[in-house]
PDB file of C-alpha atoms in Angstrom:
ATOM      1  CA  UNK A   1      -3.730 -12.015   8.921  1.00  0.00           C
ATOM      2  CA  UNK A   2      -4.110  -8.503   9.882  1.00  0.00           C
ATOM      3  CA  UNK A   3      -0.933  -7.214   8.135  1.00  0.00           C
ATOM      4  CA  UNK A   4      -2.150  -8.437   4.755  1.00  0.00           C
ATOM      5  CA  UNK A   5      -3.749  -5.234   3.183  1.00  0.00           C
ATOM      6  CA  UNK A   6      -4.182  -6.208  -0.292  1.00  0.00           C
ATOM      7  CA  UNK A   7      -5.145  -9.426  -1.806  1.00  0.00           C
ATOM      8  CA  UNK A   8      -5.267 -10.262  -5.676  1.00  0.00           C
ATOM      9  CA  UNK A   9      -6.028 -14.002  -6.510  1.00  0.00           C
ATOM     10  CA  UNK A  10      -6.241 -14.852 -10.098  1.00  0.00           C
ATOM     11  CA  UNK A  11      -9.394 -16.821 -11.191  1.00  0.00           C
ATOM     12  CA  UNK A  12      -8.436 -20.423 -10.600  1.00  0.00           C
ATOM     13  CA  UNK A  13      -9.329 -23.114 -13.111  1.00  0.00           C
ATOM     14  CA  UNK A  14     -11.733 -25.816 -12.742  1.00  0.00           C
ATOM     15  CA  UNK A  15      -8.817 -28.101 -11.605  1.00  0.00           C
ATOM     16  CA  UNK A  16      -5.344 -27.331 -10.762  1.00  0.00           C
ATOM     17  CA  UNK A  17      -2.670 -29.111  -8.585  1.00  0.00           C
ATOM     18  CA  UNK A  18      -0.659 -26.088  -7.478  1.00  0.00           C
ATOM     19  CA  UNK A  19      -0.324 -22.336  -7.596  1.00  0.00           C
ATOM     20  CA  UNK A  20       2.437 -19.787  -7.548  1.00  0.00           C
ATOM     21  CA  UNK A  21       2.095 -16.848  -5.054  1.00  0.00           C
ATOM     22  CA  UNK A  22       3.899 -13.643  -4.042  1.00  0.00           C
ATOM     23  CA  UNK A  23       3.905 -11.674  -0.848  1.00  0.00           C
ATOM     24  CA  UNK A  24       5.137  -8.200  -1.253  1.00  0.00           C
ATOM     25  CA  UNK A  25       6.242  -6.098   1.674  1.00  0.00           C
ATOM     26  CA  UNK A  26       4.610  -2.716   0.650  1.00  0.00           C
ATOM     27  CA  UNK A  27       6.871  -0.750   2.742  1.00  0.00           C
ATOM     28  CA  UNK A  28      10.061  -2.073   1.458  1.00  0.00           C
ATOM     29  CA  UNK A  29       9.177  -3.574  -1.828  1.00  0.00           C
ATOM     30  CA  UNK A  30      10.939  -6.757  -0.772  1.00  0.00           C
ATOM     31  CA  UNK A  31       9.196 -10.119  -2.217  1.00  0.00           C
ATOM     32  CA  UNK A  32       8.791 -13.552  -1.533  1.00  0.00           C
ATOM     33  CA  UNK A  33       7.512 -16.037  -4.059  1.00  0.00           C
ATOM     34  CA  UNK A  34       6.608 -19.406  -3.552  1.00  0.00           C
ATOM     35  CA  UNK A  35       4.497 -22.234  -4.861  1.00  0.00           C
ATOM     36  CA  UNK A  36       2.144 -24.631  -3.152  1.00  0.00           C
ATOM     37  CA  UNK A  37       0.699 -27.791  -4.079  1.00  0.00           C
ATOM     38  CA  UNK A  38      -2.841 -27.742  -2.738  1.00  0.00           C
ATOM     39  CA  UNK A  39      -5.997 -25.570  -3.014  1.00  0.00           C
ATOM     40  CA  UNK A  40      -5.854 -21.805  -2.910  1.00  0.00           C
ATOM     41  CA  UNK A  41      -8.858 -21.958  -0.367  1.00  0.00           C
ATOM     42  CA  UNK A  42      -6.785 -24.065   2.310  1.00  0.00           C
ATOM     43  CA  UNK A  43      -4.984 -22.972   5.489  1.00  0.00           C
ATOM     44  CA  UNK A  44      -1.633 -22.748   3.707  1.00  0.00           C
ATOM     45  CA  UNK A  45       0.112 -19.450   3.971  1.00  0.00           C
ATOM     46  CA  UNK A  46       3.838 -20.058   3.344  1.00  0.00           C
ATOM     47  CA  UNK A  47       6.786 -22.485   4.090  1.00  0.00           C
ATOM     48  CA  UNK A  48       9.705 -19.945   3.875  1.00  0.00           C
ATOM     49  CA  UNK A  49      12.587 -20.862   5.996  1.00  0.00           C
ATOM     50  CA  UNK A  50      13.824 -17.289   5.614  1.00  0.00           C
ATOM     51  CA  UNK A  51      14.243 -15.492   8.959  1.00  0.00           C
ATOM     52  CA  UNK A  52      13.780 -11.988   7.433  1.00  0.00           C
ATOM     53  CA  UNK A  53      10.517 -12.979   5.938  1.00  0.00           C
ATOM     54  CA  UNK A  54       9.411 -15.057   8.722  1.00  0.00           C
ATOM     55  CA  UNK A  55       9.613 -11.748  11.048  1.00  0.00           C
ATOM     56  CA  UNK A  56       7.774  -9.460   8.442  1.00  0.00           C
ATOM     57  CA  UNK A  57       5.245 -12.010   8.107  1.00  0.00           C
ATOM     58  CA  UNK A  58       4.578 -12.477  11.741  1.00  0.00           C
ATOM     59  CA  UNK A  59       4.933  -8.631  12.536  1.00  0.00           C
ATOM     60  CA  UNK A  60       1.302  -7.238  12.726  1.00  0.00           C
ATOM     61  CA  UNK A  61       2.762  -3.733  11.837  1.00  0.00           C
ATOM     62  CA  UNK A  62       4.117  -4.905   8.449  1.00  0.00           C
ATOM     63  CA  UNK A  63       1.965  -4.251   5.489  1.00  0.00           C
ATOM     64  CA  UNK A  64       1.800  -7.116   2.916  1.00  0.00           C
ATOM     65  CA  UNK A  65       0.161  -7.836  -0.225  1.00  0.00           C
ATOM     66  CA  UNK A  66      -0.699 -11.265  -1.337  1.00  0.00           C
ATOM     67  CA  UNK A  67      -1.044 -12.404  -4.847  1.00  0.00           C
ATOM     68  CA  UNK A  68      -1.875 -15.670  -6.586  1.00  0.00           C
ATOM     69  CA  UNK A  69      -0.264 -15.420 -10.065  1.00  0.00           C
ATOM     70  CA  UNK A  70      -0.582 -18.849 -11.734  1.00  0.00           C
ATOM     71  CA  UNK A  71      -2.334 -22.084 -11.318  1.00  0.00           C
ATOM     72  CA  UNK A  72      -1.329 -25.345 -12.960  1.00  0.00           C
ATOM     73  CA  UNK A  73       0.275 -28.759 -12.303  1.00  0.00           C
ATOM     74  CA  UNK A  74       3.169 -28.796  -9.744  1.00  0.00           C
ATOM     75  CA  UNK A  75       5.896 -29.140 -12.608  1.00  0.00           C
ATOM     76  CA  UNK A  76       4.579 -26.262 -14.467  1.00  0.00           C
ATOM     77  CA  UNK A  77       4.761 -24.144 -11.228  1.00  0.00           C
ATOM     78  CA  UNK A  78       8.472 -25.093 -10.681  1.00  0.00           C
ATOM     79  CA  UNK A  79       9.449 -24.016 -14.297  1.00  0.00           C
ATOM     80  CA  UNK A  80       7.515 -20.874 -13.801  1.00  0.00           C
ATOM     81  CA  UNK A  81       8.935 -20.021 -10.270  1.00  0.00           C
ATOM     82  CA  UNK A  82      12.510 -20.979 -11.778  1.00  0.00           C
ATOM     83  CA  UNK A  83      11.937 -18.573 -14.775  1.00  0.00           C
ATOM     84  CA  UNK A  84      10.561 -15.859 -12.506  1.00  0.00           C
ATOM     85  CA  UNK A  85      13.586 -15.977  -9.948  1.00  0.00           C
ATOM     86  CA  UNK A  86      16.431 -16.260 -12.478  1.00  0.00           C
ATOM     87  CA  UNK A  87      14.988 -13.570 -14.810  1.00  0.00           C
ATOM     88  CA  UNK A  88      14.624 -10.794 -12.169  1.00  0.00           C
ATOM     89  CA  UNK A  89      16.796  -7.674 -12.478  1.00  0.00           C
ATOM     90  CA  UNK A  90      17.177  -7.385  -8.691  1.00  0.00           C
ATOM     91  CA  UNK A  91      17.579 -10.754  -7.075  1.00  0.00           C
ATOM     92  CA  UNK A  92      17.434  -8.737  -3.366  1.00  0.00           C
ATOM     93  CA  UNK A  93      13.886  -8.242  -3.955  1.00  0.00           C
ATOM     94  CA  UNK A  94      13.250 -12.090  -3.796  1.00  0.00           C
ATOM     95  CA  UNK A  95      13.624 -12.854   0.020  1.00  0.00           C
ATOM     96  CA  UNK A  96      13.557 -16.542  -0.509  1.00  0.00           C
ATOM     97  CA  UNK A  97      15.892 -19.553   0.043  1.00  0.00           C
ATOM     98  CA  UNK A  98      14.668 -21.030  -3.166  1.00  0.00           C
ATOM     99  CA  UNK A  99      17.565 -19.419  -4.923  1.00  0.00           C
ATOM    100  CA  UNK A 100      19.613 -22.668  -4.163  1.00  0.00           C
ATOM    101  CA  UNK A 101      16.755 -24.671  -5.793  1.00  0.00           C
ATOM    102  CA  UNK A 102      16.874 -22.188  -8.635  1.00  0.00           C
ATOM    103  CA  UNK A 103      20.572 -22.994  -9.223  1.00  0.00           C
ATOM    104  CA  UNK A 104      20.011 -26.587  -9.028  1.00  0.00           C
ATOM    105  CA  UNK A 105      17.079 -26.673 -11.634  1.00  0.00           C
ATOM    106  CA  UNK A 106      19.170 -24.768 -14.016  1.00  0.00           C
ATOM    107  CA  UNK A 107      21.914 -27.318 -14.036  1.00  0.00           C
TER     108      UNK A 107
END
């Protein structure tokens, strides 16, 4: 993608099941975090159904940074993303429909 202007991928361990990633719109500081069950080297980009994020992601004029923050098994990534989302001080920064999932995970 030509709109990804910065990439920072943590060094992956020898084996892992999933990873947690973050896209940041560097023009607005809006963020999208997600997890993916698979390899950081596969063709996966995101699975967001958030229309605002989809527009930004597909707009060649947008400026995005992409980071892989954590690696581990899928359940660990679910726990980390839940903590990441529920502990943010500004929920408007997370442009992700996982808020509903986070509420379900928290009971």
